[in-house]
Amino acid sequence: MLQRLLYQRKYKDSEFATLFAPYRGNEYVALDLETTSLDTKLADIVSMGAVIISENRILASQCFDIKIRATDKLAGDSIKVHRLRHSDLAQACSIEEALPKLLQFIGARPIVGYNIGYDQRILNRHCKQRYGFKLVNPLVDVGRMFADKVHVDHVGISPNQDLVHICQSLGIPLSGRHQAIDDAITAAMIYLRLQLGPRPTSAIPQAISA
Amino acid sequence: MSTDFNFQHPPFDQLEPKQRELVSSNLDIHYFQSQQKIVTAGAQASSLFIIIKGQVEERADNNDEVFAHYTLEDWFDVRSQFGGYAKHDYIALEETLCYALPSQIFRRLVSENSDFGDYFQRDLATRHQLVESREGNKNLAEFILTTIDERNVQPAVVIEGETSLQQATLIMREQKLESLLVNHDGCFGMLTGTDLLHAAVLVQQSLDTPVCQLANFNLISVNKGDFLFNAMLLMTRNSIERVVVKDQQKIIGILEMAHLLSLFSTHSHVLALRIARASSIEELSEAAHTLNKLVENLCNNGIRTLFIMKLLATMNEQIISRVFELSIPHQHHNHICLMVMGSEGRGEQIVKTDQDNGLVIEDGYDWPERQQQLNQFSEYLLELGYPPCPGNIMVNNPEWVQQQSQWSKTIANWIETGHGDAMMNLAIVLDAHAIAGNKSLLRRLRKDLMAQMANRSVTLAFFAQPALKFHTPLTLFGNIKSKQAGLDIKKGGIFPIVHGVRALALEHAISATNTLERIEQLASLKVIDEDSAANLKEALLLFFKLRIQQLFPAEEGQDYHVLKLDKLNHSQRDLLRHGLHVVKKFKQLLALHFNIRDY
């Protein structure tokens, strides 16, 4: 909060002013990044996907979907995970171009995601390096949200927060894994389901056969 | 963006890559809670919804009538997409996720891609067919999709330019042609019947005038592989009746406006012509094999079931009577009558069914070589793809070839026996339909049958009983009951209606053989009330339709009477459930009517 007010003054004439304005809307942004490694200190961003959630709608038609040009860190291992080769990224834009666009897209909206803290740390590192600030948007982690809402049989059992499990128990279609935009949309669906739907149970629903 | 929208699902599979891109980049996702109203009756549509997950119910706005259920990959509400207003409420029955495609994008796709558009037009028609009247001719799709090839082109007969007017007229008459091509020093011209008439009658040219003076040498041509539609436009624009069809500079035939117009009501006309012109079993065989293609084409294009059945019945009738003419010498035709039975006799078949046929011979007519000729007839039908009848009800079986008085005795015997096979045989003969030879022979036979059956209520009850034999596949709570293998719609739905209506028709001496016509006549005789009659017709048509849909694409070794329920979408299942309820009610009516107790 204090941080936000400080930034608000410091950056009030820059292009980032909107990030720190008090947020009055009711929209959220679901976000997902694909990165070169799981180490937040080193990882580079490969692609970014973000989509706005407005009331009960996911505005997928106006989504943010950008691939970032390769750096030398795009190593063999992570290519296997998200199947973006250097050649795929040749068409993409540089992180310097993409980052301001993403921040513009997010604005001051709260950010929704699966394990969103990780994405935030990476964004923070890049923002800090380039512009000197960190993100102050409120975060909503759908894994956490699920754990809070899910009904478990005994108090104290820690609920399974695996994404596949969450999607199965909420009956949300999970596909197109490891494309930033698809993961962002999945996170958005989980958010809406938890926010608006009935309380989930830990049991996996049986496929209903007609 | 890369949504996982399923483009394999028709009609979205008709979209071009560019159009798919357009859809992908314009889809939003909406989430609805259970019991949330998604669309309110009277509201203007903003998007077309496609369900990702969940269930949606369409209700009339006073909430007392449910129209349909929609689920995975169904879409709604198509009706209001074209600037109209939603007619009903749409309510999420459980939590529902939907893709939302903006209406203006949807309209743009419909106007850009006719296949895509047609599909929705048809979908509208089929989805509400039990609610709304089924109007509209859906043959346009078939017509537009058809290209010019040997099958729809009239053979071109080329004559030399020196041929006289008289000879040309003779050729036209013999070959039953509307026009000829005239070869004059390597230059081709068109000569029509009208040209000949004009020359001979109006201008009074002598009969030996060479035709090269009469023919028109400014030919307009189309190419093989062009769309029929374009040929039609070309003719309309140039106000001509015929165009020449070329295959790489070589003339392969003539395409006539008259045919094209008939193509608007399917290819049947051309096929009928080819059947009528077939002078050998080989030519007939070609025509007969296009029949399956035609049916498939019609089914895949959503042409109305009733129409397909009528068409197929007519075509089969023409083919079989043509086979009859090819295998049995003409002098016998006046003394015998060929009848087809079973679904063929009722005009209700969708595929080429078994050869259910028989023969009535005039009393005392002497015909020594008949067995051999009748065997030839059955042989030919086999060649054309009509499988033999498992019950051996065919003219190469002497039991089904009898003189009139013999038939009369046979029928009397069956009526006396009064159960089992005898009753089924009676049912078969009752559906007999004369298609070749002296048709009055069958009329007399039928009159005889009706007279013998009059006032025999006990026999009638026995006759009607099989209609109640099969259990209607509904659970105690009125839902569809189905086995792992599927639902046998013939036993569960079609047969009870067909046979029950047959029994009632027999009782009231109705001579029509088609079940729908019988129902209509029963209604006009007040045997069943108007509402029940309408429901019965709808239900029967629905069963036929569902059965047809199973055929294409056909799977190996499938029994086409068995419906795979998991292949049906929600609204179809809904309609099926309604249809089966109609059957159940009808069976109760039959049991009461015929006093059948152990039902």
mmCIF file of C-alpha atoms in Angstrom, chain A residues 22-202:
data_model
loop_
_atom_site.group_PDB
_atom_site.id
_atom_site.type_symbol
_atom_site.label_atom_id
_atom_site.label_comp_id
_atom_site.label_asym_id
_atom_site.label_seq_id
_atom_site.Cartn_x
_atom_site.Cartn_y
_atom_site.Cartn_z
ATOM 1 C CA PRO A 22 -5.951 3.285 -7.166
ATOM 2 C CA TYR A 23 -8.023 0.625 -8.908
ATOM 3 C CA ARG A 24 -11.756 1.163 -8.907
ATOM 4 C CA GLY A 25 -12.874 -1.372 -11.524
ATOM 5 C CA ASN A 26 -14.094 -4.913 -11.022
ATOM 6 C CA GLU A 27 -11.872 -6.591 -13.596
ATOM 7 C CA TYR A 28 -9.017 -9.020 -13.073
ATOM 8 C CA VAL A 29 -6.191 -10.136 -15.301
ATOM 9 C CA ALA A 30 -5.193 -13.776 -15.569
ATOM 10 C CA LEU A 31 -1.525 -14.106 -16.393
ATOM 11 C CA ASP A 32 0.946 -16.810 -17.290
ATOM 12 C CA LEU A 33 4.575 -16.706 -18.406
ATOM 13 C CA GLU A 34 6.609 -19.419 -20.069
ATOM 14 C CA THR A 35 10.224 -19.187 -19.028
ATOM 15 C CA THR A 36 13.578 -20.755 -19.766
ATOM 16 C CA SER A 37 14.060 -22.255 -16.316
ATOM 17 C CA LEU A 38 12.379 -22.555 -12.957
ATOM 18 C CA ASP A 39 14.995 -20.421 -11.207
ATOM 19 C CA THR A 40 13.462 -16.981 -10.831
ATOM 20 C CA LYS A 41 16.872 -15.312 -10.599
ATOM 21 C CA LEU A 42 18.006 -16.553 -13.975
ATOM 22 C CA ALA A 43 14.922 -17.377 -15.948
ATOM 23 C CA ASP A 44 14.177 -15.471 -19.100
ATOM 24 C CA ILE A 45 10.673 -14.987 -20.394
ATOM 25 C CA VAL A 46 9.841 -16.943 -23.544
ATOM 26 C CA SER A 47 6.210 -16.012 -23.960
ATOM 27 C CA MET A 48 3.546 -14.050 -22.105
ATOM 28 C CA GLY A 49 -0.164 -14.651 -22.064
ATOM 29 C CA ALA A 50 -2.739 -12.540 -20.279
ATOM 30 C CA VAL A 51 -6.486 -12.214 -20.467
ATOM 31 C CA ILE A 52 -8.982 -9.923 -18.772
ATOM 32 C CA ILE A 53 -11.745 -11.329 -16.580
ATOM 33 C CA SER A 54 -14.777 -9.093 -16.448
ATOM 34 C CA GLU A 55 -17.730 -10.148 -14.289
ATOM 35 C CA ASN A 56 -18.521 -13.650 -15.560
ATOM 36 C CA ARG A 57 -16.686 -13.295 -18.844
ATOM 37 C CA ILE A 58 -13.195 -14.099 -20.008
ATOM 38 C CA LEU A 59 -12.382 -11.644 -22.754
ATOM 39 C CA ALA A 60 -10.304 -14.072 -24.712
ATOM 40 C CA SER A 61 -10.875 -12.206 -27.940
ATOM 41 C CA GLN A 62 -8.838 -9.248 -26.677
ATOM 42 C CA CYS A 63 -6.154 -11.305 -25.028
ATOM 43 C CA PHE A 64 -2.473 -10.504 -24.742
ATOM 44 C CA ASP A 65 -0.302 -13.142 -26.378
ATOM 45 C CA ILE A 66 3.320 -12.347 -27.180
ATOM 46 C CA LYS A 67 6.414 -14.449 -27.794
ATOM 47 C CA ILE A 68 9.730 -13.006 -26.712
ATOM 48 C CA ARG A 69 12.794 -13.214 -28.913
ATOM 49 C CA ALA A 70 15.299 -15.814 -27.854
ATOM 50 C CA THR A 71 18.198 -15.161 -25.615
ATOM 51 C CA ASP A 72 21.090 -17.575 -25.230
ATOM 52 C CA LYS A 73 19.402 -18.987 -22.175
ATOM 53 C CA LEU A 74 16.804 -20.807 -24.179
ATOM 54 C CA ALA A 75 18.328 -24.148 -23.389
ATOM 55 C CA GLY A 76 17.407 -27.569 -24.626
ATOM 56 C CA ASP A 77 15.506 -28.679 -21.525
ATOM 57 C CA SER A 78 12.865 -26.043 -21.514
ATOM 58 C CA ILE A 79 12.313 -26.334 -25.235
ATOM 59 C CA LYS A 80 11.009 -29.803 -24.539
ATOM 60 C CA VAL A 81 8.501 -28.360 -22.100
ATOM 61 C CA HIS A 82 6.913 -25.660 -24.192
ATOM 62 C CA ARG A 83 8.168 -26.624 -27.673
ATOM 63 C CA LEU A 84 9.225 -23.154 -28.709
ATOM 64 C CA ARG A 85 12.387 -23.395 -30.725
ATOM 65 C CA HIS A 86 14.692 -20.515 -31.497
ATOM 66 C CA SER A 87 13.253 -20.370 -34.958
ATOM 67 C CA ASP A 88 9.746 -19.990 -33.548
ATOM 68 C CA LEU A 89 10.891 -17.024 -31.581
ATOM 69 C CA ALA A 90 12.639 -15.341 -34.441
ATOM 70 C CA GLN A 91 9.369 -13.578 -35.309
ATOM 71 C CA ALA A 92 8.832 -12.447 -31.753
ATOM 72 C CA CYS A 93 9.626 -9.104 -30.176
ATOM 73 C CA SER A 94 12.264 -8.257 -27.598
ATOM 74 C CA ILE A 95 11.580 -8.123 -23.880
ATOM 75 C CA GLU A 96 12.138 -4.353 -23.975
ATOM 76 C CA GLU A 97 9.202 -3.962 -26.355
ATOM 77 C CA ALA A 98 6.972 -6.573 -24.763
ATOM 78 C CA LEU A 99 7.224 -5.670 -21.109
ATOM 79 C CA PRO A 100 5.729 -2.148 -21.301
ATOM 80 C CA LYS A 101 2.904 -3.553 -23.454
ATOM 81 C CA LEU A 102 2.158 -6.195 -20.857
ATOM 82 C CA LEU A 103 2.203 -3.678 -18.004
ATOM 83 C CA GLN A 104 -0.080 -1.427 -20.028
ATOM 84 C CA PHE A 105 -2.467 -4.349 -20.527
ATOM 85 C CA ILE A 106 -2.534 -5.266 -16.858
ATOM 86 C CA GLY A 107 -2.822 -1.747 -15.511
ATOM 87 C CA ALA A 108 -3.735 -1.641 -11.859
ATOM 88 C CA ARG A 109 -6.001 -4.729 -12.047
ATOM 89 C CA PRO A 110 -5.427 -7.571 -9.581
ATOM 90 C CA ILE A 111 -3.477 -10.427 -11.161
ATOM 91 C CA VAL A 112 -4.847 -13.979 -11.218
ATOM 92 C CA GLY A 113 -2.758 -17.055 -11.964
ATOM 93 C CA TYR A 114 -1.675 -20.514 -10.985
ATOM 94 C CA ASN A 115 1.362 -20.225 -8.720
ATOM 95 C CA ILE A 116 1.259 -16.547 -9.612
ATOM 96 C CA GLY A 117 3.954 -15.631 -7.104
ATOM 97 C CA TYR A 118 6.514 -17.170 -9.400
ATOM 98 C CA ASP A 119 5.430 -15.130 -12.408
ATOM 99 C CA GLN A 120 5.361 -12.033 -10.258
ATOM 100 C CA ARG A 121 8.943 -12.558 -9.069
ATOM 101 C CA ILE A 122 10.170 -12.847 -12.616
ATOM 102 C CA LEU A 123 8.277 -9.760 -13.734
ATOM 103 C CA ASN A 124 9.569 -7.904 -10.693
ATOM 104 C CA ARG A 125 13.148 -8.789 -11.534
ATOM 105 C CA HIS A 126 12.753 -7.470 -15.070
ATOM 106 C CA CYS A 127 10.901 -4.329 -14.023
ATOM 107 C CA LYS A 128 13.366 -3.586 -11.268
ATOM 108 C CA GLN A 129 16.300 -3.971 -13.681
ATOM 109 C CA ARG A 130 14.795 -1.760 -16.338
ATOM 110 C CA TYR A 131 12.527 0.746 -14.591
ATOM 111 C CA GLY A 132 13.336 0.558 -10.929
ATOM 112 C CA PHE A 133 9.963 -0.517 -9.571
ATOM 113 C CA LYS A 134 8.215 -3.722 -8.586
ATOM 114 C CA LEU A 135 4.595 -4.665 -9.286
ATOM 115 C CA VAL A 136 2.151 -3.619 -6.588
ATOM 116 C CA ASN A 137 -0.960 -5.282 -8.027
ATOM 117 C CA PRO A 138 -2.863 -7.549 -5.635
ATOM 118 C CA LEU A 139 -2.314 -11.226 -6.464
ATOM 119 C CA VAL A 140 -4.852 -14.040 -6.576
ATOM 120 C CA ASP A 141 -3.364 -17.502 -6.687
ATOM 121 C CA VAL A 142 -5.987 -19.948 -7.952
ATOM 122 C CA GLY A 143 -4.155 -22.906 -6.382
ATOM 123 C CA ARG A 144 -4.376 -21.211 -3.005
ATOM 124 C CA MET A 145 -7.955 -20.200 -3.657
ATOM 125 C CA PHE A 146 -8.862 -23.801 -4.437
ATOM 126 C CA ALA A 147 -7.148 -25.002 -1.286
ATOM 127 C CA ASP A 148 -9.071 -22.455 0.753
ATOM 128 C CA LYS A 149 -12.403 -23.352 -0.725
ATOM 129 C CA VAL A 150 -12.135 -27.064 -1.218
ATOM 130 C CA HIS A 151 -13.946 -29.227 1.215
ATOM 131 C CA VAL A 152 -11.591 -31.804 2.715
ATOM 132 C CA ASP A 153 -12.650 -34.744 4.782
ATOM 133 C CA HIS A 154 -10.529 -33.928 7.814
ATOM 134 C CA VAL A 155 -9.220 -30.693 9.136
ATOM 135 C CA GLY A 156 -5.501 -30.388 8.612
ATOM 136 C CA ILE A 157 -5.224 -32.466 5.493
ATOM 137 C CA SER A 158 -3.470 -30.306 2.979
ATOM 138 C CA PRO A 159 -5.442 -30.292 -0.230
ATOM 139 C CA ASN A 160 -3.910 -31.362 -3.486
ATOM 140 C CA GLN A 161 -3.032 -28.211 -5.384
ATOM 141 C CA ASP A 162 -1.799 -29.820 -8.544
ATOM 142 C CA LEU A 163 -3.230 -28.024 -11.568
ATOM 143 C CA VAL A 164 -4.422 -31.214 -13.249
ATOM 144 C CA HIS A 165 -6.166 -32.250 -10.070
ATOM 145 C CA ILE A 166 -7.820 -28.866 -9.687
ATOM 146 C CA CYS A 167 -9.114 -28.912 -13.224
ATOM 147 C CA GLN A 168 -10.403 -32.454 -12.851
ATOM 148 C CA SER A 169 -12.225 -31.805 -9.648
ATOM 149 C CA LEU A 170 -13.764 -28.607 -10.994
ATOM 150 C CA GLY A 171 -14.511 -30.232 -14.334
ATOM 151 C CA ILE A 172 -12.621 -27.601 -16.266
ATOM 152 C CA PRO A 173 -11.214 -28.662 -19.622
ATOM 153 C CA LEU A 174 -7.425 -28.604 -19.445
ATOM 154 C CA SER A 175 -5.681 -28.640 -22.748
ATOM 155 C CA GLY A 176 -3.026 -26.816 -24.714
ATOM 156 C CA ARG A 177 -0.704 -26.969 -21.743
ATOM 157 C CA HIS A 178 2.452 -24.911 -21.771
ATOM 158 C CA GLN A 179 1.311 -22.200 -24.035
ATOM 159 C CA ALA A 180 1.227 -19.070 -21.961
ATOM 160 C CA ILE A 181 -2.133 -17.884 -23.246
ATOM 161 C CA ASP A 182 -3.859 -21.233 -22.760
ATOM 162 C CA ASP A 183 -2.588 -21.512 -19.223
ATOM 163 C CA ALA A 184 -3.763 -17.992 -18.549
ATOM 164 C CA ILE A 185 -7.239 -18.833 -19.830
ATOM 165 C CA THR A 186 -7.288 -22.004 -17.737
ATOM 166 C CA ALA A 187 -6.385 -19.984 -14.659
ATOM 167 C CA ALA A 188 -9.167 -17.565 -15.518
ATOM 168 C CA MET A 189 -11.674 -20.393 -15.787
ATOM 169 C CA ILE A 190 -10.613 -21.774 -12.420
ATOM 170 C CA TYR A 191 -10.959 -18.322 -10.916
ATOM 171 C CA LEU A 192 -14.492 -17.811 -12.242
ATOM 172 C CA ARG A 193 -15.540 -21.280 -11.206
ATOM 173 C CA LEU A 194 -14.266 -20.808 -7.652
ATOM 174 C CA GLN A 195 -15.508 -17.268 -7.395
ATOM 175 C CA LEU A 196 -19.023 -17.859 -8.724
ATOM 176 C CA GLY A 197 -19.694 -21.573 -8.454
ATOM 177 C CA PRO A 198 -20.554 -23.785 -5.509
ATOM 178 C CA ARG A 199 -17.907 -24.972 -3.110
ATOM 179 C CA PRO A 200 -15.799 -27.749 -4.640
ATOM 180 C CA THR A 201 -15.305 -31.128 -3.000
ATOM 181 C CA SER A 202 -12.067 -33.036 -2.988
#
